[in-house]
PDB file of C-alpha atoms in Angstrom:
ATOM      1  CA  MET A   1     -10.985  16.947 -12.564  1.00 77.00           C
ATOM      2  CA  SER A   2      -9.118  17.725 -15.771  1.00 86.00           C
ATOM      3  CA  ILE A   3      -5.336  17.092 -16.231  1.00 92.00           C
ATOM      4  CA  GLU A   4      -3.705  19.074 -18.812  1.00 94.00           C
ATOM      5  CA  VAL A   5       0.079  18.432 -19.826  1.00 95.00           C
ATOM      6  CA  SER A   6       1.728  21.331 -22.000  1.00 95.00           C
ATOM      7  CA  LYS A   7       5.087  20.948 -23.783  1.00 95.00           C
ATOM      8  CA  LEU A   8       6.564  18.762 -21.409  1.00 95.00           C
ATOM      9  CA  SER A   9      10.040  17.650 -21.734  1.00 95.00           C
ATOM     10  CA  PHE A  10      12.897  16.213 -19.341  1.00 94.00           C
ATOM     11  CA  SER A  11      16.241  14.721 -19.526  1.00 92.00           C
ATOM     12  CA  TYR A  12      18.603  13.022 -17.457  1.00 89.00           C
ATOM     13  CA  GLY A  13      21.807  15.157 -18.021  1.00 86.00           C
ATOM     14  CA  ASP A  14      22.387  14.744 -21.688  1.00 87.00           C
ATOM     15  CA  GLN A  15      19.823  11.873 -22.634  1.00 89.00           C
ATOM     16  CA  LEU A  16      16.460  13.559 -23.898  1.00 90.00           C
ATOM     17  CA  ILE A  17      14.084  11.098 -22.181  1.00 91.00           C
ATOM     18  CA  PHE A  18      10.619  12.903 -23.779  1.00 91.00           C
ATOM     19  CA  ASP A  19      10.264  16.025 -25.465  1.00 91.00           C
ATOM     20  CA  ASP A  20       7.329  18.683 -26.110  1.00 93.00           C
ATOM     21  CA  ILE A  21       4.300  16.381 -24.851  1.00 94.00           C
ATOM     22  CA  SER A  22       1.242  18.068 -24.396  1.00 95.00           C
ATOM     23  CA  PHE A  23      -2.395  15.977 -23.949  1.00 94.00           C
ATOM     24  CA  THR A  24      -5.432  16.718 -21.953  1.00 94.00           C
ATOM     25  CA  ALA A  25      -7.248  14.128 -19.766  1.00 93.00           C
ATOM     26  CA  HIS A  26     -10.984  14.821 -19.177  1.00 90.00           C
ATOM     27  CA  ASP A  27     -13.033  14.358 -16.247  1.00 89.00           C
ATOM     28  CA  ASN A  28     -14.586  10.878 -16.066  1.00 91.00           C
ATOM     29  CA  GLN A  29     -12.339   9.490 -18.551  1.00 93.00           C
ATOM     30  CA  LEU A  30      -9.669   6.847 -18.808  1.00 96.00           C
ATOM     31  CA  LEU A  31      -6.479   7.747 -20.919  1.00 96.00           C
ATOM     32  CA  SER A  32      -3.969   4.991 -21.800  1.00 96.00           C
ATOM     33  CA  ILE A  33      -0.641   5.402 -22.774  1.00 95.00           C
ATOM     34  CA  ILE A  34       1.108   2.936 -24.533  1.00 94.00           C
ATOM     35  CA  GLY A  35       4.550   2.751 -26.208  1.00 89.00           C
ATOM     36  CA  SER A  36       7.334   0.096 -25.702  1.00 86.00           C
ATOM     37  CA  ASN A  37       9.854  -0.166 -22.823  1.00 83.00           C
ATOM     38  CA  GLY A  38      11.734   3.071 -22.484  1.00 79.00           C
ATOM     39  CA  ALA A  39       9.275   5.181 -24.285  1.00 81.00           C
ATOM     40  CA  GLY A  40       9.297   7.070 -21.061  1.00 85.00           C
ATOM     41  CA  LYS A  41       5.861   6.718 -19.491  1.00 88.00           C
ATOM     42  CA  SER A  42       7.216   6.020 -15.987  1.00 88.00           C
ATOM     43  CA  THR A  43       9.006   9.082 -16.122  1.00 91.00           C
ATOM     44  CA  MET A  44       6.463  11.252 -17.374  1.00 92.00           C
ATOM     45  CA  PHE A  45       4.128  10.150 -14.741  1.00 93.00           C
ATOM     46  CA  ARG A  46       7.062  10.836 -11.987  1.00 91.00           C
ATOM     47  CA  CYS A  47       7.035  14.586 -13.555  1.00 93.00           C
ATOM     48  CA  MET A  48       3.178  15.017 -13.233  1.00 93.00           C
ATOM     49  CA  LEU A  49       3.217  13.646  -9.778  1.00 92.00           C
ATOM     50  CA  GLY A  50       5.690  16.548  -8.738  1.00 89.00           C
ATOM     51  CA  LEU A  51       8.425  13.623  -7.931  1.00 89.00           C
ATOM     52  CA  LEU A  52      10.848  14.965 -10.691  1.00 88.00           C
ATOM     53  CA  ASN A  53      11.200  18.931 -10.836  1.00 85.00           C
ATOM     54  CA  GLY A  54      13.728  19.347 -13.366  1.00 87.00           C
ATOM     55  CA  TYR A  55      11.158  19.046 -16.441  1.00 92.00           C
ATOM     56  CA  GLU A  56      10.036  21.927 -18.800  1.00 94.00           C
ATOM     57  CA  GLY A  57       6.511  22.821 -19.375  1.00 94.00           C
ATOM     58  CA  LYS A  58       3.511  22.901 -17.499  1.00 94.00           C
ATOM     59  CA  VAL A  59       1.227  19.922 -15.538  1.00 94.00           C
ATOM     60  CA  LEU A  60      -1.955  21.625 -14.660  1.00 92.00           C
ATOM     61  CA  PHE A  61      -4.624  20.050 -12.681  1.00 90.00           C
ATOM     62  CA  ASN A  62      -8.223  21.795 -12.991  1.00 86.00           C
ATOM     63  CA  GLY A  63      -5.751  24.657 -14.184  1.00 87.00           C
ATOM     64  CA  THR A  64      -3.509  25.053 -11.024  1.00 89.00           C
ATOM     65  CA  ASP A  65      -0.033  24.536 -11.980  1.00 91.00           C
ATOM     66  CA  ILE A  66       1.166  21.497 -10.063  1.00 92.00           C
ATOM     67  CA  LYS A  67       4.456  23.561  -9.107  1.00 89.00           C
ATOM     68  CA  GLY A  68       3.032  25.611  -6.590  1.00 83.00           C
ATOM     69  CA  LEU A  69       1.471  22.664  -4.399  1.00 88.00           C
ATOM     70  CA  SER A  70       2.635  20.935  -1.401  1.00 86.00           C
ATOM     71  CA  ILE A  71       3.144  17.335  -1.349  1.00 84.00           C
ATOM     72  CA  LYS A  72       0.071  17.061   1.029  1.00 84.00           C
ATOM     73  CA  GLU A  73      -2.086  19.429  -1.384  1.00 87.00           C
ATOM     74  CA  MET A  74      -0.826  17.031  -4.462  1.00 89.00           C
ATOM     75  CA  ALA A  75      -1.943  13.917  -2.566  1.00 87.00           C
ATOM     76  CA  LYS A  76      -5.712  15.138  -2.281  1.00 86.00           C
ATOM     77  CA  LEU A  77      -5.663  15.520  -5.714  1.00 90.00           C
ATOM     78  CA  VAL A  78      -3.968  12.453  -6.995  1.00 92.00           C
ATOM     79  CA  ALA A  79      -3.116   8.895  -6.004  1.00 91.00           C
ATOM     80  CA  TYR A  80      -0.479   7.002  -7.784  1.00 91.00           C
ATOM     81  CA  ILE A  81      -0.405   3.226  -8.161  1.00 89.00           C
ATOM     82  CA  PRO A  82       3.282   2.180  -9.530  1.00 83.00           C
ATOM     83  CA  GLN A  83       4.290  -0.962 -11.093  1.00 75.00           C
ATOM     84  CA  SER A  84       5.536  -2.622  -8.082  1.00 65.00           C
ATOM     85  CA  HIS A  85       6.268  -1.754  -4.202  1.00 64.00           C
ATOM     86  CA  TYR A  86       8.308  -3.692  -1.781  1.00 68.00           C
ATOM     87  CA  PRO A  87       8.106  -2.360   1.604  1.00 67.00           C
ATOM     88  CA  SER A  88      10.609  -2.485   4.410  1.00 67.00           C
ATOM     89  CA  PHE A  89       8.160  -4.089   6.998  1.00 80.00           C
ATOM     90  CA  ASN A  90       5.812  -6.704   6.590  1.00 87.00           C
ATOM     91  CA  PHE A  91       2.488  -4.773   7.141  1.00 90.00           C
ATOM     92  CA  SER A  92      -0.770  -6.450   6.874  1.00 94.00           C
ATOM     93  CA  VAL A  93      -3.092  -5.961   3.758  1.00 94.00           C
ATOM     94  CA  PHE A  94      -5.516  -3.884   5.691  1.00 94.00           C
ATOM     95  CA  ASP A  95      -3.066  -1.435   7.192  1.00 93.00           C
ATOM     96  CA  MET A  96      -1.201  -0.745   3.653  1.00 93.00           C
ATOM     97  CA  VAL A  97      -4.731   0.383   2.648  1.00 93.00           C
ATOM     98  CA  LEU A  98      -5.526   2.286   5.585  1.00 92.00           C
ATOM     99  CA  MET A  99      -2.154   4.327   4.915  1.00 89.00           C
ATOM    100  CA  GLY A 100      -4.105   6.100   2.146  1.00 87.00           C
ATOM    101  CA  THR A 101      -5.918   8.121   4.424  1.00 85.00           C
ATOM    102  CA  THR A 102      -2.703   9.600   6.502  1.00 78.00           C
ATOM    103  CA  THR A 103      -3.512  13.001   4.690  1.00 73.00           C
ATOM    104  CA  GLN A 104      -7.175  12.641   6.168  1.00 67.00           C
ATOM    105  CA  VAL A 105      -5.916  12.717   9.879  1.00 62.00           C
ATOM    106  CA  SER A 106      -3.475  14.858  11.598  1.00 57.00           C
ATOM    107  CA  SER A 107       0.289  13.398  11.884  1.00 56.00           C
ATOM    108  CA  ILE A 108      -0.321  12.974  15.830  1.00 54.00           C
ATOM    109  CA  ALA A 109      -3.643  11.008  15.413  1.00 59.00           C
ATOM    110  CA  SER A 110      -4.940   7.581  14.020  1.00 69.00           C
ATOM    111  CA  PRO A 111      -7.417   6.782  11.693  1.00 75.00           C
ATOM    112  CA  GLY A 112     -11.037   7.236  12.841  1.00 77.00           C
ATOM    113  CA  GLU A 113     -13.776   4.907  12.113  1.00 86.00           C
ATOM    114  CA  LYS A 114     -14.718   6.915   8.645  1.00 86.00           C
ATOM    115  CA  GLN A 115     -11.190   5.656   7.233  1.00 88.00           C
ATOM    116  CA  ILE A 116     -11.252   2.194   8.929  1.00 91.00           C
ATOM    117  CA  ARG A 117     -15.094   1.779   6.819  1.00 91.00           C
ATOM    118  CA  ASN A 118     -13.793   3.313   3.926  1.00 92.00           C
ATOM    119  CA  ALA A 119     -10.380   0.752   3.815  1.00 94.00           C
ATOM    120  CA  GLN A 120     -12.679  -2.064   4.461  1.00 94.00           C
ATOM    121  CA  ALA A 121     -15.201  -1.005   1.602  1.00 93.00           C
ATOM    122  CA  ALA A 122     -11.887  -0.801  -0.533  1.00 92.00           C
ATOM    123  CA  LEU A 123     -10.734  -4.255  -0.035  1.00 94.00           C
ATOM    124  CA  GLU A 124     -14.143  -5.761  -0.611  1.00 92.00           C
ATOM    125  CA  ARG A 125     -14.487  -3.620  -3.946  1.00 87.00           C
ATOM    126  CA  MET A 126     -11.210  -5.042  -5.300  1.00 86.00           C
ATOM    127  CA  GLY A 127     -12.296  -8.393  -4.307  1.00 87.00           C
ATOM    128  CA  ILE A 128      -9.382  -9.078  -1.540  1.00 92.00           C
ATOM    129  CA  GLU A 129     -11.091  -8.531   1.611  1.00 93.00           C
ATOM    130  CA  HIS A 130     -10.105 -12.215   2.658  1.00 96.00           C
ATOM    131  CA  ILE A 131      -6.687 -11.834   2.523  1.00 96.00           C
ATOM    132  CA  LYS A 132      -7.013  -8.271   4.826  1.00 95.00           C
ATOM    133  CA  ASN A 133      -5.217  -9.650   7.878  1.00 95.00           C
ATOM    134  CA  ARG A 134      -2.118 -11.429   5.860  1.00 95.00           C
ATOM    135  CA  GLY A 135       1.361  -9.677   5.280  1.00 94.00           C
ATOM    136  CA  TYR A 136       1.623  -7.540   2.194  1.00 92.00           C
ATOM    137  CA  THR A 137       5.334  -9.189   1.524  1.00 88.00           C
ATOM    138  CA  HIS A 138       3.549 -12.811   1.910  1.00 90.00           C
ATOM    139  CA  ILE A 139       0.937 -12.443  -0.819  1.00 90.00           C
ATOM    140  CA  SER A 140       1.417 -12.807  -4.630  1.00 84.00           C
ATOM    141  CA  GLY A 141       2.447  -9.616  -7.095  1.00 78.00           C
ATOM    142  CA  GLY A 142      -0.930  -9.541  -8.396  1.00 79.00           C
ATOM    143  CA  GLU A 143      -2.655  -9.275  -4.915  1.00 85.00           C
ATOM    144  CA  ARG A 144      -0.038  -6.677  -4.236  1.00 86.00           C
ATOM    145  CA  GLN A 145      -1.295  -4.743  -7.176  1.00 84.00           C
ATOM    146  CA  LEU A 146      -5.111  -4.980  -6.050  1.00 87.00           C
ATOM    147  CA  VAL A 147      -3.955  -3.596  -2.972  1.00 90.00           C
ATOM    148  CA  LEU A 148      -2.129  -0.713  -4.351  1.00 89.00           C
ATOM    149  CA  ILE A 149      -5.290   0.263  -6.128  1.00 88.00           C
ATOM    150  CA  ALA A 150      -7.537  -0.042  -2.749  1.00 92.00           C
ATOM    151  CA  ARG A 151      -5.155   2.156  -0.969  1.00 91.00           C
ATOM    152  CA  ALA A 152      -5.454   4.713  -3.528  1.00 91.00           C
ATOM    153  CA  LEU A 153      -9.399   4.610  -3.446  1.00 91.00           C
ATOM    154  CA  VAL A 154      -9.429   5.457   0.190  1.00 91.00           C
ATOM    155  CA  GLN A 155      -7.120   8.177  -0.314  1.00 90.00           C
ATOM    156  CA  GLU A 156     -10.302   9.849  -1.757  1.00 85.00           C
ATOM    157  CA  ALA A 157      -8.239  11.788  -4.598  1.00 87.00           C
ATOM    158  CA  LYS A 158     -10.286  12.114  -7.825  1.00 89.00           C
ATOM    159  CA  VAL A 159      -7.266  11.523 -10.276  1.00 93.00           C
ATOM    160  CA  LEU A 160      -5.757   8.241 -10.257  1.00 94.00           C
ATOM    161  CA  ILE A 161      -2.446   7.577 -12.161  1.00 95.00           C
ATOM    162  CA  MET A 162      -1.566   3.917 -12.720  1.00 94.00           C
ATOM    163  CA  ASP A 163       1.785   2.573 -13.952  1.00 91.00           C
ATOM    164  CA  GLU A 164       0.959  -0.672 -15.636  1.00 90.00           C
ATOM    165  CA  PRO A 165      -1.643  -1.571 -13.157  1.00 88.00           C
ATOM    166  CA  THR A 166      -2.461  -4.990 -14.656  1.00 86.00           C
ATOM    167  CA  ALA A 167       1.374  -6.194 -15.272  1.00 82.00           C
ATOM    168  CA  ASN A 168       1.266  -8.962 -12.708  1.00 74.00           C
ATOM    169  CA  LEU A 169      -2.174  -9.963 -12.929  1.00 80.00           C
ATOM    170  CA  ASP A 170      -3.502 -13.334 -14.356  1.00 84.00           C
ATOM    171  CA  PHE A 171      -5.920 -12.991 -17.354  1.00 86.00           C
ATOM    172  CA  GLY A 172      -9.161 -13.145 -15.192  1.00 84.00           C
ATOM    173  CA  ASN A 173      -7.786 -10.518 -12.588  1.00 81.00           C
ATOM    174  CA  GLN A 174      -6.528  -8.187 -15.379  1.00 85.00           C
ATOM    175  CA  ILE A 175     -10.573  -8.127 -17.166  1.00 85.00           C
ATOM    176  CA  ARG A 176     -11.819  -7.618 -13.537  1.00 82.00           C
ATOM    177  CA  VAL A 177      -9.468  -5.002 -12.614  1.00 84.00           C
ATOM    178  CA  MET A 178      -9.736  -3.082 -16.037  1.00 88.00           C
ATOM    179  CA  SER A 179     -13.565  -3.228 -15.352  1.00 88.00           C
ATOM    180  CA  GLU A 180     -13.393  -1.870 -12.337  1.00 86.00           C
ATOM    181  CA  ILE A 181     -10.889   1.134 -13.296  1.00 89.00           C
ATOM    182  CA  LYS A 182     -13.776   1.611 -15.901  1.00 91.00           C
ATOM    183  CA  SER A 183     -16.449   1.812 -13.532  1.00 89.00           C
ATOM    184  CA  LEU A 184     -14.604   4.282 -11.466  1.00 90.00           C
ATOM    185  CA  THR A 185     -14.626   6.801 -14.286  1.00 92.00           C
ATOM    186  CA  ARG A 186     -18.376   6.593 -13.889  1.00 90.00           C
ATOM    187  CA  ASP A 187     -17.923   7.628 -10.257  1.00 88.00           C
ATOM    188  CA  GLY A 188     -15.847  10.713 -11.198  1.00 88.00           C
ATOM    189  CA  TYR A 189     -12.547   9.712 -11.146  1.00 92.00           C
ATOM    190  CA  THR A 190     -10.176  10.824 -14.154  1.00 94.00           C
ATOM    191  CA  ILE A 191      -7.708   7.797 -14.830  1.00 95.00           C
ATOM    192  CA  ILE A 192      -4.304   7.833 -16.597  1.00 96.00           C
ATOM    193  CA  GLN A 193      -2.721   4.249 -16.998  1.00 95.00           C
ATOM    194  CA  SER A 194       0.191   3.053 -19.219  1.00 94.00           C
ATOM    195  CA  THR A 195      -0.068  -0.300 -20.514  1.00 91.00           C
ATOM    196  CA  HIS A 196       1.562  -2.702 -22.641  1.00 88.00           C
ATOM    197  CA  ASN A 197      -1.662  -4.294 -23.877  1.00 88.00           C
ATOM    198  CA  PRO A 198      -2.977  -2.537 -27.054  1.00 88.00           C
ATOM    199  CA  GLU A 199      -5.966  -4.415 -27.180  1.00 87.00           C
ATOM    200  CA  GLN A 200      -6.934  -3.738 -23.489  1.00 89.00           C
ATOM    201  CA  ALA A 201      -6.538   0.088 -24.167  1.00 89.00           C
ATOM    202  CA  PHE A 202      -8.766  -0.471 -27.241  1.00 89.00           C
ATOM    203  CA  GLN A 203     -11.438  -2.195 -25.262  1.00 89.00           C
ATOM    204  CA  PHE A 204     -11.551   0.176 -22.169  1.00 93.00           C
ATOM    205  CA  SER A 205     -10.298   3.303 -22.911  1.00 94.00           C
ATOM    206  CA  ASP A 206     -11.801   6.708 -23.835  1.00 94.00           C
ATOM    207  CA  SER A 207      -8.792   7.861 -25.343  1.00 95.00           C
ATOM    208  CA  VAL A 208      -5.255   6.814 -26.184  1.00 95.00           C
ATOM    209  CA  LEU A 209      -1.646   8.346 -26.387  1.00 95.00           C
ATOM    210  CA  ALA A 210       1.109   6.315 -28.262  1.00 94.00           C
ATOM    211  CA  LEU A 211       4.574   7.487 -27.601  1.00 92.00           C
ATOM    212  CA  LYS A 212       7.632   6.673 -29.745  1.00 91.00           C
ATOM    213  CA  ASN A 213      11.343   7.745 -28.658  1.00 88.00           C
ATOM    214  CA  GLY A 214       9.936  10.339 -26.208  1.00 88.00           C
ATOM    215  CA  LYS A 215       7.781  11.684 -28.804  1.00 91.00           C
ATOM    216  CA  ILE A 216       3.806  11.466 -29.297  1.00 92.00           C
ATOM    217  CA  LEU A 217       3.105   9.230 -32.418  1.00 92.00           C
ATOM    218  CA  ALA A 218      -0.819   9.374 -32.113  1.00 93.00           C
ATOM    219  CA  GLY A 219      -3.197  10.579 -29.976  1.00 93.00           C
ATOM    220  CA  GLY A 220      -7.296  10.324 -29.666  1.00 93.00           C
ATOM    221  CA  ALA A 221     -10.230   7.983 -29.655  1.00 92.00           C
ATOM    222  CA  PRO A 222      -9.056   4.282 -29.775  1.00 90.00           C
ATOM    223  CA  ALA A 223     -11.247   3.423 -32.824  1.00 87.00           C
ATOM    224  CA  ASP A 224      -9.716   6.220 -34.803  1.00 89.00           C
ATOM    225  CA  ILE A 225      -5.814   5.556 -34.213  1.00 89.00           C
ATOM    226  CA  PHE A 226      -5.468   1.758 -33.697  1.00 88.00           C
ATOM    227  CA  THR A 227      -4.076   0.426 -36.875  1.00 89.00           C
ATOM    228  CA  GLU A 228      -1.820  -2.311 -38.111  1.00 90.00           C
ATOM    229  CA  PRO A 229       1.092   0.298 -38.963  1.00 91.00           C
ATOM    230  CA  LEU A 230       0.894   2.168 -35.579  1.00 91.00           C
ATOM    231  CA  ILE A 231       1.282  -1.409 -33.600  1.00 90.00           C
ATOM    232  CA  GLN A 232       4.160  -2.176 -35.952  1.00 91.00           C
ATOM    233  CA  THR A 233       5.797   1.296 -35.481  1.00 91.00           C
ATOM    234  CA  LEU A 234       5.420   1.083 -31.802  1.00 90.00           C
ATOM    235  CA  TYR A 235       6.482  -2.457 -30.997  1.00 89.00           C
ATOM    236  CA  GLY A 236       8.703  -3.382 -33.903  1.00 87.00           C
ATOM    237  CA  ILE A 237       6.871  -6.373 -35.179  1.00 85.00           C
ATOM    238  CA  ASP A 238       4.155  -6.909 -38.274  1.00 88.00           C
ATOM    239  CA  VAL A 239       0.778  -7.758 -36.857  1.00 87.00           C
ATOM    240  CA  GLU A 240      -2.398  -8.411 -38.302  1.00 87.00           C
ATOM    241  CA  MET A 241      -5.661  -6.708 -36.839  1.00 86.00           C
ATOM    242  CA  GLN A 242      -8.802  -8.396 -36.938  1.00 85.00           C
ATOM    243  CA  THR A 243     -12.187  -6.530 -35.383  1.00 83.00           C
ATOM    244  CA  LEU A 244     -14.884  -8.455 -33.372  1.00 83.00           C
ATOM    245  CA  TYR A 245     -18.273  -7.896 -31.714  1.00 82.00           C
ATOM    246  CA  GLU A 246     -19.264  -4.981 -34.767  1.00 78.00           C
ATOM    247  CA  GLY A 247     -16.035  -3.189 -34.098  1.00 75.00           C
ATOM    248  CA  LYS A 248     -16.229  -2.998 -29.926  1.00 77.00           C
ATOM    249  CA  VAL A 249     -12.776  -5.314 -29.673  1.00 79.00           C
ATOM    250  CA  LYS A 250      -9.734  -5.172 -31.766  1.00 81.00           C
ATOM    251  CA  VAL A 251      -7.196  -8.182 -31.880  1.00 84.00           C
ATOM    252  CA  CYS A 252      -3.770  -7.784 -32.795  1.00 85.00           C
ATOM    253  CA  ILE A 253      -2.391 -11.263 -34.181  1.00 84.00           C
ATOM    254  CA  PRO A 254       1.297 -11.329 -34.736  1.00 84.00           C
ATOM    255  CA  LYS A 255       2.547 -12.345 -38.282  1.00 81.00           C
ATOM    256  CA  CYS A 256       5.176 -15.006 -37.150  1.00 74.00           C
ATOM    257  CA  VAL A 257       5.885 -18.566 -38.692  1.00 52.00           C
ATOM    258  CA  ILE A 258       4.476 -21.203 -36.298  1.00 49.00           C
ATOM    259  CA  TYR A 259       6.598 -24.647 -36.568  1.00 45.00           C
TER     260      TYR A 259
END
């Protein structure tokens, strides 16, 4: 499923958050959005999800404007993984994942065998089936993020929007989760993620969008846009970029004095 964002702009009162944003996320691809804190990434996601309605421009899913879709219709198309989530009640990990199936049953029915099997499969895919009976608020931040991704998978929407999905994970889990996210594109998912890790974006993304002060600074294939000047402009630090493994990996090394 393709996503087209056209001339998207949004303001909080007189404060312009982002302006004239246009891009396309294609079928079976991972698009990474990079930029410093306050660049407008999370707010843009909320507009794309229909959670903020005061924007200008259009968001199209397979050519359909989301402004004409109900909440339930949106839930069948797109799943959202936020940066963090703290429910009021200490549901079990399994129940948290199972909640992703609510659009598949009526409001007065309970999840059936299919939904239960899908929840179990999602837990196994993310490697967290061993904690399925633990309370969601009693697990680590990284484990909570894996639970949210599993919950998105059972929603059976083919678009996933992820707000810094590896922010709370240790290095090993970051690689495992990004590898799994990339594998989802081969299973027919279209995925948009925000990240503060340019190396991660280069290694796993099919395309990258760089935001600065609410504007698009650069966009395209990672190998085409990742340069030292881009990283310096985005984050305000001098870096040296080195290429490894015949161009498959780029590493950003800060030019700082080590005492």
